[in-house]
PDB file of C-alpha atoms in Angstrom:
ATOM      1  CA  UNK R 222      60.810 123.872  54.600  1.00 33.00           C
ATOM      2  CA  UNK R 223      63.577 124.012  56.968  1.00 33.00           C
ATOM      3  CA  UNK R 224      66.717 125.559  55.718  1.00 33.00           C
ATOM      4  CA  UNK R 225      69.873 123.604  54.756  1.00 32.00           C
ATOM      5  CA  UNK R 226      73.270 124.525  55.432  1.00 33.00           C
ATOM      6  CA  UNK R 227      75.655 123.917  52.525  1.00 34.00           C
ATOM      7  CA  UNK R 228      79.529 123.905  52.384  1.00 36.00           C
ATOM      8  CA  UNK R 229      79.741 126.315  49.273  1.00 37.00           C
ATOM      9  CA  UNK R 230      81.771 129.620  48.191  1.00 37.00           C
ATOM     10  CA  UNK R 231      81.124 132.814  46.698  1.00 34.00           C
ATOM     11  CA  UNK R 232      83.379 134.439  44.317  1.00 35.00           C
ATOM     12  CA  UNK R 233      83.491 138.125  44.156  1.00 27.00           C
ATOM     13  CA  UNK R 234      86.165 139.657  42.521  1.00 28.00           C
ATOM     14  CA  UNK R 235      88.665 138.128  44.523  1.00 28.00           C
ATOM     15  CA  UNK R 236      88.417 134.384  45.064  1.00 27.00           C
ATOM     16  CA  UNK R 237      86.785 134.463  48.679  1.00 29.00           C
ATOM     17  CA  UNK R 238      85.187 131.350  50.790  1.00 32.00           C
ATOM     18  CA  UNK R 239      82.111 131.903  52.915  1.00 28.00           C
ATOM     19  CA  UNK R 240      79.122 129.694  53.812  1.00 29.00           C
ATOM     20  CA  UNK R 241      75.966 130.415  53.165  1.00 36.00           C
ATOM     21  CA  UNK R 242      72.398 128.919  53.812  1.00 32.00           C
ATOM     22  CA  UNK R 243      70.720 127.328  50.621  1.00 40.00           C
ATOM     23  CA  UNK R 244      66.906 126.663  51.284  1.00 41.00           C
ATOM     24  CA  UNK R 245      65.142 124.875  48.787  1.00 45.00           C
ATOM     25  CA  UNK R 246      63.861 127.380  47.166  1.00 51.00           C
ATOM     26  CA  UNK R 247      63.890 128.320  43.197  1.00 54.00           C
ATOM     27  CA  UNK R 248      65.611 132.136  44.654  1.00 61.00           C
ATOM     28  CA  UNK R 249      68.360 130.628  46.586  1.00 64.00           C
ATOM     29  CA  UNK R 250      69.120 128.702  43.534  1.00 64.00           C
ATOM     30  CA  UNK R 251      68.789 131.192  41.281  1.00 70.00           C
ATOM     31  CA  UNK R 252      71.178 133.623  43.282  1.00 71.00           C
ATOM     32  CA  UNK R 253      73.735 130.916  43.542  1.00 69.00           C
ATOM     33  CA  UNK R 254      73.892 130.428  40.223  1.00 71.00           C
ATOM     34  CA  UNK R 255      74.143 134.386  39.220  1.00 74.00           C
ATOM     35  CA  UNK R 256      77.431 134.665  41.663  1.00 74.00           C
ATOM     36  CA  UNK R 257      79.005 131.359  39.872  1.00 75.00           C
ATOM     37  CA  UNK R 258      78.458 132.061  36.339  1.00 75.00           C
ATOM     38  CA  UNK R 259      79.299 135.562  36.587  1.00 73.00           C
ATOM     39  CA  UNK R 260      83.207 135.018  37.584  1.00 75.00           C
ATOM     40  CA  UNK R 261      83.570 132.413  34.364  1.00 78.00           C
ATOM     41  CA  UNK R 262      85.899 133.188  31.809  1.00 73.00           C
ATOM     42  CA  UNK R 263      84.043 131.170  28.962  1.00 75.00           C
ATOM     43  CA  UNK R 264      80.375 132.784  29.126  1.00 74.00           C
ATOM     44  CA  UNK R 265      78.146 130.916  27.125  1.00 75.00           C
ATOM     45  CA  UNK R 266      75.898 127.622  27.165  1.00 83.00           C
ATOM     46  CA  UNK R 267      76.566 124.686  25.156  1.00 80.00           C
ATOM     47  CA  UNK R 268      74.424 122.152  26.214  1.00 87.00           C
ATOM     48  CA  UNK R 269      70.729 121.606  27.337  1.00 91.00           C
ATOM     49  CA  UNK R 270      68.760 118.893  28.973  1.00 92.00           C
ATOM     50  CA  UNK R 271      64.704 118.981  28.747  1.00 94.00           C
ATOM     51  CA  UNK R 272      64.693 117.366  32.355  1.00 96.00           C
ATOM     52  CA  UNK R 273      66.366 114.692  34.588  1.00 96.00           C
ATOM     53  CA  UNK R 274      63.467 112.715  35.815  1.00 95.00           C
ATOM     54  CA  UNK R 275      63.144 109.476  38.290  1.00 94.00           C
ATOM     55  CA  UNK R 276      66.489 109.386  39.886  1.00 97.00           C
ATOM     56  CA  UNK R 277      67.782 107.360  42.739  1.00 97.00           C
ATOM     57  CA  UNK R 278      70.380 108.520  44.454  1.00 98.00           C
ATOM     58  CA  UNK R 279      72.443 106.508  46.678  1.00 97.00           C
ATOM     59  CA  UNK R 280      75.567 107.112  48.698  1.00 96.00           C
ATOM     60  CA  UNK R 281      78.227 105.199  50.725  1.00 94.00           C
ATOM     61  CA  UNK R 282      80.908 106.823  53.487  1.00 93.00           C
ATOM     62  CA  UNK R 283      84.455 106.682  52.339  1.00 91.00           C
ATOM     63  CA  UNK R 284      88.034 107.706  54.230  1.00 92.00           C
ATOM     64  CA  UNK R 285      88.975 110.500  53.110  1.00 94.00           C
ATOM     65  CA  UNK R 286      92.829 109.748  52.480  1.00 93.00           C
ATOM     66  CA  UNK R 287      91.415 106.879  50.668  1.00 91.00           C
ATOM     67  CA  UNK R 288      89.210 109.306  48.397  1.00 93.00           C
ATOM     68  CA  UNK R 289      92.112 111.956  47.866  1.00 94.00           C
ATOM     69  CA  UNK R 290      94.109 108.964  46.623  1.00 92.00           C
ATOM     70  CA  UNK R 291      91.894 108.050  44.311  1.00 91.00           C
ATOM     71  CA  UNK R 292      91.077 112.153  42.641  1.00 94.00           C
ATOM     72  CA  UNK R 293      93.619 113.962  39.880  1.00 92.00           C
ATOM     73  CA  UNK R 294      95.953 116.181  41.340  1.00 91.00           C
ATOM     74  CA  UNK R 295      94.026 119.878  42.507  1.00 93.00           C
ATOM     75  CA  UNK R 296      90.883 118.128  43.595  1.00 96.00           C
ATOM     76  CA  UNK R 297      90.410 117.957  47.301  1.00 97.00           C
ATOM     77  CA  UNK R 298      87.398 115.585  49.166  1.00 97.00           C
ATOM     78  CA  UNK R 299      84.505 117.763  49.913  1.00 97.00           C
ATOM     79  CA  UNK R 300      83.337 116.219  53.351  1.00 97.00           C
ATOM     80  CA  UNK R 301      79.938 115.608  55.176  1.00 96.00           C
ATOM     81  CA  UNK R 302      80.481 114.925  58.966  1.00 94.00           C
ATOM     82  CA  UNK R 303      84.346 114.566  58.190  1.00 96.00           C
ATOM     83  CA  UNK R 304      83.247 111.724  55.695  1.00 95.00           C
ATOM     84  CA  UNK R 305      83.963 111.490  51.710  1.00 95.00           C
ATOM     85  CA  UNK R 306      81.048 110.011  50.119  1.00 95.00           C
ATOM     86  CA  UNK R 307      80.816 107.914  47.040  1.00 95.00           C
ATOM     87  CA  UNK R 308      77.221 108.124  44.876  1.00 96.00           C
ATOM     88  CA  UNK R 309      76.054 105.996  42.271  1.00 96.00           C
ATOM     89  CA  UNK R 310      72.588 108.001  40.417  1.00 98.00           C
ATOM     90  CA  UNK R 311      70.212 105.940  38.246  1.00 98.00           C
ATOM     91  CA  UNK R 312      68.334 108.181  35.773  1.00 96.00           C
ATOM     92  CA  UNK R 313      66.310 108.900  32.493  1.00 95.00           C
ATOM     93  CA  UNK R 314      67.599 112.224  30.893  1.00 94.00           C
ATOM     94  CA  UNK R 315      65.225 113.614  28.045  1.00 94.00           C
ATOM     95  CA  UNK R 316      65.927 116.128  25.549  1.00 91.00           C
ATOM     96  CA  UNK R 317      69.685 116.230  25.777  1.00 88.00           C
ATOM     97  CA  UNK R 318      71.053 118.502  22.829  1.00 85.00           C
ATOM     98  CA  UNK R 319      72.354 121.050  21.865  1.00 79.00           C
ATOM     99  CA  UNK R 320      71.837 124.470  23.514  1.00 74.00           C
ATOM    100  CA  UNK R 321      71.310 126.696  20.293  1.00 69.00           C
ATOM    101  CA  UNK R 322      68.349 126.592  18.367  1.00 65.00           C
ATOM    102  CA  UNK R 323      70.517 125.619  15.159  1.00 61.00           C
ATOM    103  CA  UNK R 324      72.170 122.889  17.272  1.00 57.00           C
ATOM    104  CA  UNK R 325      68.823 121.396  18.193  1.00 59.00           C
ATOM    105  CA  UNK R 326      67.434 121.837  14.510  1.00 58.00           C
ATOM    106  CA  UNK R 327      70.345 119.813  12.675  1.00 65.00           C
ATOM    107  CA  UNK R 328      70.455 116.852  15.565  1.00 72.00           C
ATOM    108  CA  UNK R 329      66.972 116.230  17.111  1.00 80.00           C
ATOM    109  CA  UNK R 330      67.209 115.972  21.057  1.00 84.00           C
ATOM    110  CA  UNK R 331      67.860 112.616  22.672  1.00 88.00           C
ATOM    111  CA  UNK R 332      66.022 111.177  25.323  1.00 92.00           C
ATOM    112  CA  UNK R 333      68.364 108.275  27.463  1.00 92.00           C
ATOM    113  CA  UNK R 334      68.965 106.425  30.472  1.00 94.00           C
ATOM    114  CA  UNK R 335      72.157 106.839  32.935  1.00 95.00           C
ATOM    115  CA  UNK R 336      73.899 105.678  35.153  1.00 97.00           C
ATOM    116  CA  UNK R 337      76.856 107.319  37.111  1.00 96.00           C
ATOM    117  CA  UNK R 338      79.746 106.906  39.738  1.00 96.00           C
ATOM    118  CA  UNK R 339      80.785 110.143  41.523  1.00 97.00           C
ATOM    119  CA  UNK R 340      81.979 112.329  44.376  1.00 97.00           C
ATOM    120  CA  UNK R 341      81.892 115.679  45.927  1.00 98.00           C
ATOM    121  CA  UNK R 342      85.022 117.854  45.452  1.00 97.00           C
ATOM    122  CA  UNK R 343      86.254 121.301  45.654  1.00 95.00           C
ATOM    123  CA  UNK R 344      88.498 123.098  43.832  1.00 94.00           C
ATOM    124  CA  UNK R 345      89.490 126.479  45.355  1.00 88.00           C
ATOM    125  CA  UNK R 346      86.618 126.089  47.582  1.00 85.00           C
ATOM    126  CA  UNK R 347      84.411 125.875  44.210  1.00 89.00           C
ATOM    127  CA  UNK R 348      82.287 122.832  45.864  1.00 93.00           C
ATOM    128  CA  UNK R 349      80.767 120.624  42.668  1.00 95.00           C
ATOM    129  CA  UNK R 350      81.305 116.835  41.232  1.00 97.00           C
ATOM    130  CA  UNK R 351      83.791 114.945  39.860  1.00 97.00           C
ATOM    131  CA  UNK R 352      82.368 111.548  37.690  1.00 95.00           C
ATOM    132  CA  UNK R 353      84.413 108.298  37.371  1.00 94.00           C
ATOM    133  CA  UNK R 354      81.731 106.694  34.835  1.00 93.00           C
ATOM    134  CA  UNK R 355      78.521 107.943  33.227  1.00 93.00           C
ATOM    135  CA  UNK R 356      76.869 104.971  31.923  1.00 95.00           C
ATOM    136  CA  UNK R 357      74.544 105.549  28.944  1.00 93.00           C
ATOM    137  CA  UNK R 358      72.091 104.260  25.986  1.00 90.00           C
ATOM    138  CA  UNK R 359      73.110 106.924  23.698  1.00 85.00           C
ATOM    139  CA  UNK R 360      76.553 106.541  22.033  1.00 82.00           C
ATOM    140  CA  UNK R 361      76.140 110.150  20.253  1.00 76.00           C
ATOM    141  CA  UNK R 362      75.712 111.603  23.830  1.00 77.00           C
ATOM    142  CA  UNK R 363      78.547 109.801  25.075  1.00 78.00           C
ATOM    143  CA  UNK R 364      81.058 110.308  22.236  1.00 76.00           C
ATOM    144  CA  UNK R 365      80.405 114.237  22.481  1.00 70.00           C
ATOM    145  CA  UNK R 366      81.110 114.059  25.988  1.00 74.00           C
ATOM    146  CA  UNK R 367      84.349 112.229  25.990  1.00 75.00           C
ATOM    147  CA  UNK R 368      85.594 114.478  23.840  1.00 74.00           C
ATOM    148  CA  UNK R 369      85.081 117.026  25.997  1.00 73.00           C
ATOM    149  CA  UNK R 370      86.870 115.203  28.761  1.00 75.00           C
ATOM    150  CA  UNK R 371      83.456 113.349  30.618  1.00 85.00           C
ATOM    151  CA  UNK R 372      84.016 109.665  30.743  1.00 88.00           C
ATOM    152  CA  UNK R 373      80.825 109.044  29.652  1.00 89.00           C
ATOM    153  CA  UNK R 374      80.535 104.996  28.048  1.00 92.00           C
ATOM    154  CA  UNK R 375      77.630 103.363  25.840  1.00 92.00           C
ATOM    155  CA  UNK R 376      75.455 100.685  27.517  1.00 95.00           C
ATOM    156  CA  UNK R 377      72.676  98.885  27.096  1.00 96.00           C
ATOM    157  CA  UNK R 378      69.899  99.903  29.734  1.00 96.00           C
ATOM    158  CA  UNK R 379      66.470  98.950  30.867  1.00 96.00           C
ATOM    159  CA  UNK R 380      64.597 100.087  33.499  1.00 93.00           C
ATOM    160  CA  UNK R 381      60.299  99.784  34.664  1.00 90.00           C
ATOM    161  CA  UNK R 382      57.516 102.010  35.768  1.00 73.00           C
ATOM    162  CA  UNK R 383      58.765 105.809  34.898  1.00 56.00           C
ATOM    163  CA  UNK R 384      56.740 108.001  37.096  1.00 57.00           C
ATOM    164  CA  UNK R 385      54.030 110.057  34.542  1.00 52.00           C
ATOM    165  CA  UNK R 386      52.996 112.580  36.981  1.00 53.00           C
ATOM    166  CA  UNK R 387      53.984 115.798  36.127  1.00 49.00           C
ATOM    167  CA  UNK R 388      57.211 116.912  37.892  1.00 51.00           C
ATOM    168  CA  UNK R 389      55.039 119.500  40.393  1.00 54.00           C
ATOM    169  CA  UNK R 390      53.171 116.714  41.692  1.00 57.00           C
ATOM    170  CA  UNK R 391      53.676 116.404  45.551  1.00 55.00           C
ATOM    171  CA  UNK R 392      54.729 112.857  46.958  1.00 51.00           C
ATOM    172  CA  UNK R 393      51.508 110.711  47.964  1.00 51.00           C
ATOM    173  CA  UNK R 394      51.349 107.446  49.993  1.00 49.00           C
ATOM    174  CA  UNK R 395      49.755 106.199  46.558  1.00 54.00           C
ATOM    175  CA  UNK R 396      53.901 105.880  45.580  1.00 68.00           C
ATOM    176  CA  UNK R 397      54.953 103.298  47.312  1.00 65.00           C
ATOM    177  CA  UNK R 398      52.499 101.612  44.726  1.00 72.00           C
ATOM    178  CA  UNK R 399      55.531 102.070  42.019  1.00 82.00           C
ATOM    179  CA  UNK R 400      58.469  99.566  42.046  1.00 88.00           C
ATOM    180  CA  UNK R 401      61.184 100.815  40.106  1.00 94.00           C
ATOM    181  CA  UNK R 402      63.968  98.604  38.390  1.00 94.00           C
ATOM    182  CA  UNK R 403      66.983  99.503  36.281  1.00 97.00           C
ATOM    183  CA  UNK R 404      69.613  97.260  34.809  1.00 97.00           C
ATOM    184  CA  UNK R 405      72.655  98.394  32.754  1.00 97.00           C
ATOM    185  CA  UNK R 406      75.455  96.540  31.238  1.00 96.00           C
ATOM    186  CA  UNK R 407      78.084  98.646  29.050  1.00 96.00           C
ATOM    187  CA  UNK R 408      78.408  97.825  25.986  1.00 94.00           C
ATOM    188  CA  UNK R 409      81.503  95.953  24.168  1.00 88.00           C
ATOM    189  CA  UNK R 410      82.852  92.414  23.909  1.00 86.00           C
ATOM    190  CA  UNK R 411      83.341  89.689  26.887  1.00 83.00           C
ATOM    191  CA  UNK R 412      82.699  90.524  30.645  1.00 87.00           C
ATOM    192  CA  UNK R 413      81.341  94.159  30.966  1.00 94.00           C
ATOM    193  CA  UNK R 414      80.431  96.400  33.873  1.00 94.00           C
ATOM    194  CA  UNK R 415      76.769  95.855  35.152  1.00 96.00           C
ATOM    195  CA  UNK R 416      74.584  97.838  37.884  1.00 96.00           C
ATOM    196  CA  UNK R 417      71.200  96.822  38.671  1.00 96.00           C
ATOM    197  CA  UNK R 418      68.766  97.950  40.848  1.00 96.00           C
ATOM    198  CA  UNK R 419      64.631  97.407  42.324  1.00 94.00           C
ATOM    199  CA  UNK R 420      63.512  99.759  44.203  1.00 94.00           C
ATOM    200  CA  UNK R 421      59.974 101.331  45.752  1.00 90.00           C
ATOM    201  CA  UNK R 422      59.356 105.201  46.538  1.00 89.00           C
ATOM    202  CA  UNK R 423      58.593 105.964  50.259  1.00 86.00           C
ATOM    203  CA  UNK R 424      56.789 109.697  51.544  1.00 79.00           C
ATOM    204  CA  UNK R 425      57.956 113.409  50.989  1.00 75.00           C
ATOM    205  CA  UNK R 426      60.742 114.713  53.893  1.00 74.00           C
ATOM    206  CA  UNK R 427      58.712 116.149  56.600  1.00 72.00           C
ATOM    207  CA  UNK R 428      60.058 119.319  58.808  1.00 70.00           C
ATOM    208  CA  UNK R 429      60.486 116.523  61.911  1.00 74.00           C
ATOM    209  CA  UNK R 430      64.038 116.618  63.208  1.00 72.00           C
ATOM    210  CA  UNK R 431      65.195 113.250  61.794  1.00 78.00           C
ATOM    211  CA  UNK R 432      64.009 114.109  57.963  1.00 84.00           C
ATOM    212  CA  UNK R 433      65.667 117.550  58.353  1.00 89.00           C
ATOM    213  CA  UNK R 434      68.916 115.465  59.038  1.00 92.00           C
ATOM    214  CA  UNK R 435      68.131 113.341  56.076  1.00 94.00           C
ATOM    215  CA  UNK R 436      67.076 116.082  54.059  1.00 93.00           C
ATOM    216  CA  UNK R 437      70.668 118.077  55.148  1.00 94.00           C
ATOM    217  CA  UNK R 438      72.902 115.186  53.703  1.00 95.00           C
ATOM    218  CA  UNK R 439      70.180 114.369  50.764  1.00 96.00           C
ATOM    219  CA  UNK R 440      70.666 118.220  49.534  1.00 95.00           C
ATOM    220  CA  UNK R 441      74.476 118.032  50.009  1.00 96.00           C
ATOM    221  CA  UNK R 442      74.814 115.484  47.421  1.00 97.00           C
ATOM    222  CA  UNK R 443      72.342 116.603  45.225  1.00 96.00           C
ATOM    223  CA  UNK R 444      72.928 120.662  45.055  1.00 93.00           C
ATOM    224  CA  UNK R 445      75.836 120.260  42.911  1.00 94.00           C
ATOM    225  CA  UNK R 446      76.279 123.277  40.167  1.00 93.00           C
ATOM    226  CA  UNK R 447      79.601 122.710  39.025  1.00 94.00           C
ATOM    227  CA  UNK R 448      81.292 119.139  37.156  1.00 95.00           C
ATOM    228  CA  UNK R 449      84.982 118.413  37.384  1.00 96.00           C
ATOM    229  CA  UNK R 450      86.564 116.277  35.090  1.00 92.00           C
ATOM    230  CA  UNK R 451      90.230 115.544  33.220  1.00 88.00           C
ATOM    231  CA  UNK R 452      91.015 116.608  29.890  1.00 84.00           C
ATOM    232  CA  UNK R 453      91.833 115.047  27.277  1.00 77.00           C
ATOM    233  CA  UNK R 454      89.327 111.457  27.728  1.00 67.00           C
ATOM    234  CA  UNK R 455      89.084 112.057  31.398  1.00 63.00           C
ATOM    235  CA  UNK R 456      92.277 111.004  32.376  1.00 70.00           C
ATOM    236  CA  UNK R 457      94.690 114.013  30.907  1.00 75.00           C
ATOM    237  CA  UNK R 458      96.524 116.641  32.992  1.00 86.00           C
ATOM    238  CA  UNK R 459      94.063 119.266  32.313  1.00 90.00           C
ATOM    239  CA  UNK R 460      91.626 120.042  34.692  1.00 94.00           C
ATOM    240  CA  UNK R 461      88.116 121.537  33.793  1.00 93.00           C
ATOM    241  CA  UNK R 462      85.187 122.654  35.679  1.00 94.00           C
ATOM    242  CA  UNK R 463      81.582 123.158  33.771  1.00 92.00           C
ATOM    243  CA  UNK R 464      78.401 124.884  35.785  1.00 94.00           C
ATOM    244  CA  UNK R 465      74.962 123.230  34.809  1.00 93.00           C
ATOM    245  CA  UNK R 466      72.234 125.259  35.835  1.00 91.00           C
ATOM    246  CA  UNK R 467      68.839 123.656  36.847  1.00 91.00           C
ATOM    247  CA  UNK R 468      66.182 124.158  39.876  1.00 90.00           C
ATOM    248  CA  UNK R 469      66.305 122.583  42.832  1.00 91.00           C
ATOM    249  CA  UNK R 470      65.948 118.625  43.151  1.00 94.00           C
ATOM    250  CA  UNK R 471      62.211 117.595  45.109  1.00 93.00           C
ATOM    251  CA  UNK R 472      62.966 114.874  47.255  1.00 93.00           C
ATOM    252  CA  UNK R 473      61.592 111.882  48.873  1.00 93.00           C
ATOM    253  CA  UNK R 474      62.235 108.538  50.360  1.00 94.00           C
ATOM    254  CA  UNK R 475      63.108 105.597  48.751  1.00 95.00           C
ATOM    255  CA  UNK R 476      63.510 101.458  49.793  1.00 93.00           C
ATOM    256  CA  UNK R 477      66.057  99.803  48.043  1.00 94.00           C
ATOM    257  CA  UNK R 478      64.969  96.274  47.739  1.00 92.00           C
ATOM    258  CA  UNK R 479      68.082  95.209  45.755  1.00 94.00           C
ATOM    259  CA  UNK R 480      71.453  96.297  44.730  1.00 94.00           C
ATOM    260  CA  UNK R 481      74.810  95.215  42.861  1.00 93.00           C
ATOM    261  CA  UNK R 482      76.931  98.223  42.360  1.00 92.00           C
ATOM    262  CA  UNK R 483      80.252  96.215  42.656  1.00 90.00           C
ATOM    263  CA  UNK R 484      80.759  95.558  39.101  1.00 92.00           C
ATOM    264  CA  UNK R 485      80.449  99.356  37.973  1.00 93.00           C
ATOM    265  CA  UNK R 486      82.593 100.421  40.972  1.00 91.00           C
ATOM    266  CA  UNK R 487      85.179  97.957  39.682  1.00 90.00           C
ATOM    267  CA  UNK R 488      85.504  99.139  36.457  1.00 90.00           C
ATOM    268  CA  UNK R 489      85.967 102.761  38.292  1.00 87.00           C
ATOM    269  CA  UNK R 490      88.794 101.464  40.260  1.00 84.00           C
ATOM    270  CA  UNK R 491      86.554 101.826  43.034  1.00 84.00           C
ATOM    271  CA  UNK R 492      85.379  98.437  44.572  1.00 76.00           C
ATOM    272  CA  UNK R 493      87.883  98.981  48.112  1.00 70.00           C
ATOM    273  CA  UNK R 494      85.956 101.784  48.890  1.00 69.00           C
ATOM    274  CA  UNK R 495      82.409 100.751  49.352  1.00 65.00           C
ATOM    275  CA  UNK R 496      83.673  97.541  50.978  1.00 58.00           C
ATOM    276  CA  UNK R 497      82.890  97.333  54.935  1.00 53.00           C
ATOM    277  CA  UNK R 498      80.368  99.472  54.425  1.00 56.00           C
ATOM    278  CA  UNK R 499      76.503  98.506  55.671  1.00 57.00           C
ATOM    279  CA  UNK R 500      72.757  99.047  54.530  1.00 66.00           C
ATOM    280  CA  UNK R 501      72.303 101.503  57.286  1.00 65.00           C
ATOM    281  CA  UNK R 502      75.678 103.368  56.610  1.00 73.00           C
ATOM    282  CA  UNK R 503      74.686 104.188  52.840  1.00 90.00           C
ATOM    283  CA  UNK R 504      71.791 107.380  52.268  1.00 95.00           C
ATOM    284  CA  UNK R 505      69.071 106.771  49.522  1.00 96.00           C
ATOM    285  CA  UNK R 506      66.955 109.029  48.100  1.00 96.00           C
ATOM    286  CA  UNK R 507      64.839 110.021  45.557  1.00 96.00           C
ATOM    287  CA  UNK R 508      63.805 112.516  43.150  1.00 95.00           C
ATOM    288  CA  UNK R 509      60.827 113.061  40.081  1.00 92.00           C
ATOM    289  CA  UNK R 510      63.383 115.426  38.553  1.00 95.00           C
ATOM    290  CA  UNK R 511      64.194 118.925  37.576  1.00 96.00           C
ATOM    291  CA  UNK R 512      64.416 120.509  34.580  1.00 96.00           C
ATOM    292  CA  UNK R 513      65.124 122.415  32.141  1.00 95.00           C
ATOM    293  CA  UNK R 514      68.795 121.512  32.776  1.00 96.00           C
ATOM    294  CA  UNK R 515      71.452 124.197  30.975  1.00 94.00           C
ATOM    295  CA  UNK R 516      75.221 123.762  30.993  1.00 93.00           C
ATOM    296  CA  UNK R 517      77.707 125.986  30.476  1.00 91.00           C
ATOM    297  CA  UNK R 518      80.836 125.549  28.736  1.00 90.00           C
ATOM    298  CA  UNK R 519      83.676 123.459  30.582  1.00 90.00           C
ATOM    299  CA  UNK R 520      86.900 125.713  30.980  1.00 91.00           C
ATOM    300  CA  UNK R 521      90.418 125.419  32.381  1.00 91.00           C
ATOM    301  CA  UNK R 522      90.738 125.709  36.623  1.00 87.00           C
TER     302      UNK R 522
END
């Protein structure tokens, strides 16, 4: 697998910026994440996720000026070819609990389906995400997280043909076989904020020249380790950043058959910055998942 140049920073000591190549490889992961938890003040897990499995990613190119406008005050764009970028990710997430054993005795994990609106950011040239909406069919999960500043709302979700291969399985041409849809509407009284969504799965990124650009932008948005959000409810003066550990995404190719983000993007504040934008401007891909997915605690930046 070709290697993948990432916009990231190490802290050592000293806050210090650098670039480093991040193959995609379980050790380059690992190492990243060792350098990144190690300079927290809060250092302990409070969260765990069994996996993240059959998500679509898909992205759209924004201004920057227009994206800075839109982020609290200490986040700055995080750019790909001078470009913000705007992602909505359909999911399933399965066993989300508690991290301690006692946690995940007294309140049995949750599986649930999500949906989310989000950009790339950097803080101190700490590179991670910061989430306008998470969208999702568990209103435990998403009171817990508001109160920790995510603004995470309840919906009602649906979605076909989960993938039941294990997660090691490579890509075959057998996939484009499975036709994927997902619809979500969030829940509450009168008009609501809907996404929905059919699409099929295409091959595995190949070492040719044009998937290794695809597969450069695809791991851009998707090696994320750190969450931004605003405390209190998501819209307070306190800003937080939480690292989530988890191996590297396995992607592949997807064909989006049929779209309508504009409502959720709406309710984000977001519908301007999509607008103008064209099929072959947006990036799509696709993963089987990762997991286990571990987060540690959020913490004042």
């Amino acid at each position: 697998m070709a290697q993948v140049k990432l916009q990231t920073s190490w802290l050592r000591g000293d806050l210090m910026s650098s670039t480093k190549l991040l193959s995609n490889d379980e050790g380059s992961v690992e190492r990243a994440m060792q350098i990144l938890i190690a300079n927290r003040k809060l250092r302990f897990r409070f969260m765990k996720h069994d996996s993240w499995e059959n998500a679509l990613f898909v992205h759209w190119p924004v201004d920057p000026a227009v994206m800075k406008a839109n982020l609290p005050k200490g986040l700055e764009p995080d750019l790909y070819n001078g470009l913000a970028w705007v992602g909505l990710v359909l999911l399933t997430e399965r066993g989300v609990s508690a991290h301690q054993q006692i946690g995940r005795a007294l309140i049995r994990p949750i599986d649930h389906f999500g949906a989310n609106v989000r950009t790339y950011v950097t803080r101190h040239d700490v590179p991670g995400i910061y989430f306008w909406s998470l969208e999702c069919t568990s209103i435990l999960a998403s009171f817990g997280a508001r109160l920790a500043g995510i603004p995470y709302f309840p919906a009602n979700m649906s979605r076909t043909v989960d993938i039941e291969h294990p997660l090691t399985d490579p890509a075959t041409s057998s996939d484009s076989d499975f036709v994927f849809t997902f619809e979500s509407r969030r829940s509450g009284f009168g008009q609501q904020p809907t996404v929905s969504a059919r699409w099929r799965l295409g091959e595995a990124a190949t070492e040719g020249v044009e998937d290794a650009k695809w597969t450069e932008k695809a791991r851009f948005f998707v090696e994320r380790y750190s969450v931004y959000c605003s405390w209190p409810l998501g819209k307070g003066p306190v800003l937080l950043r939480g690292d989530v550990e988890h191996p590297s995404w396995p992607l592949q190719h997807a064909i989006v058959d049929a779209l309508d983000a504009e409502p959720l993007l709406a309710a984000a504040g977001l519908p301007h910055l999509t607008q103008g934008s064209s099929n072959e401007a947006r990036h799509v891909c696709f993963s089987r998942g990762v997991g286990p997915v571990e987060f540690w605690m959020l913490e004042p930046v």
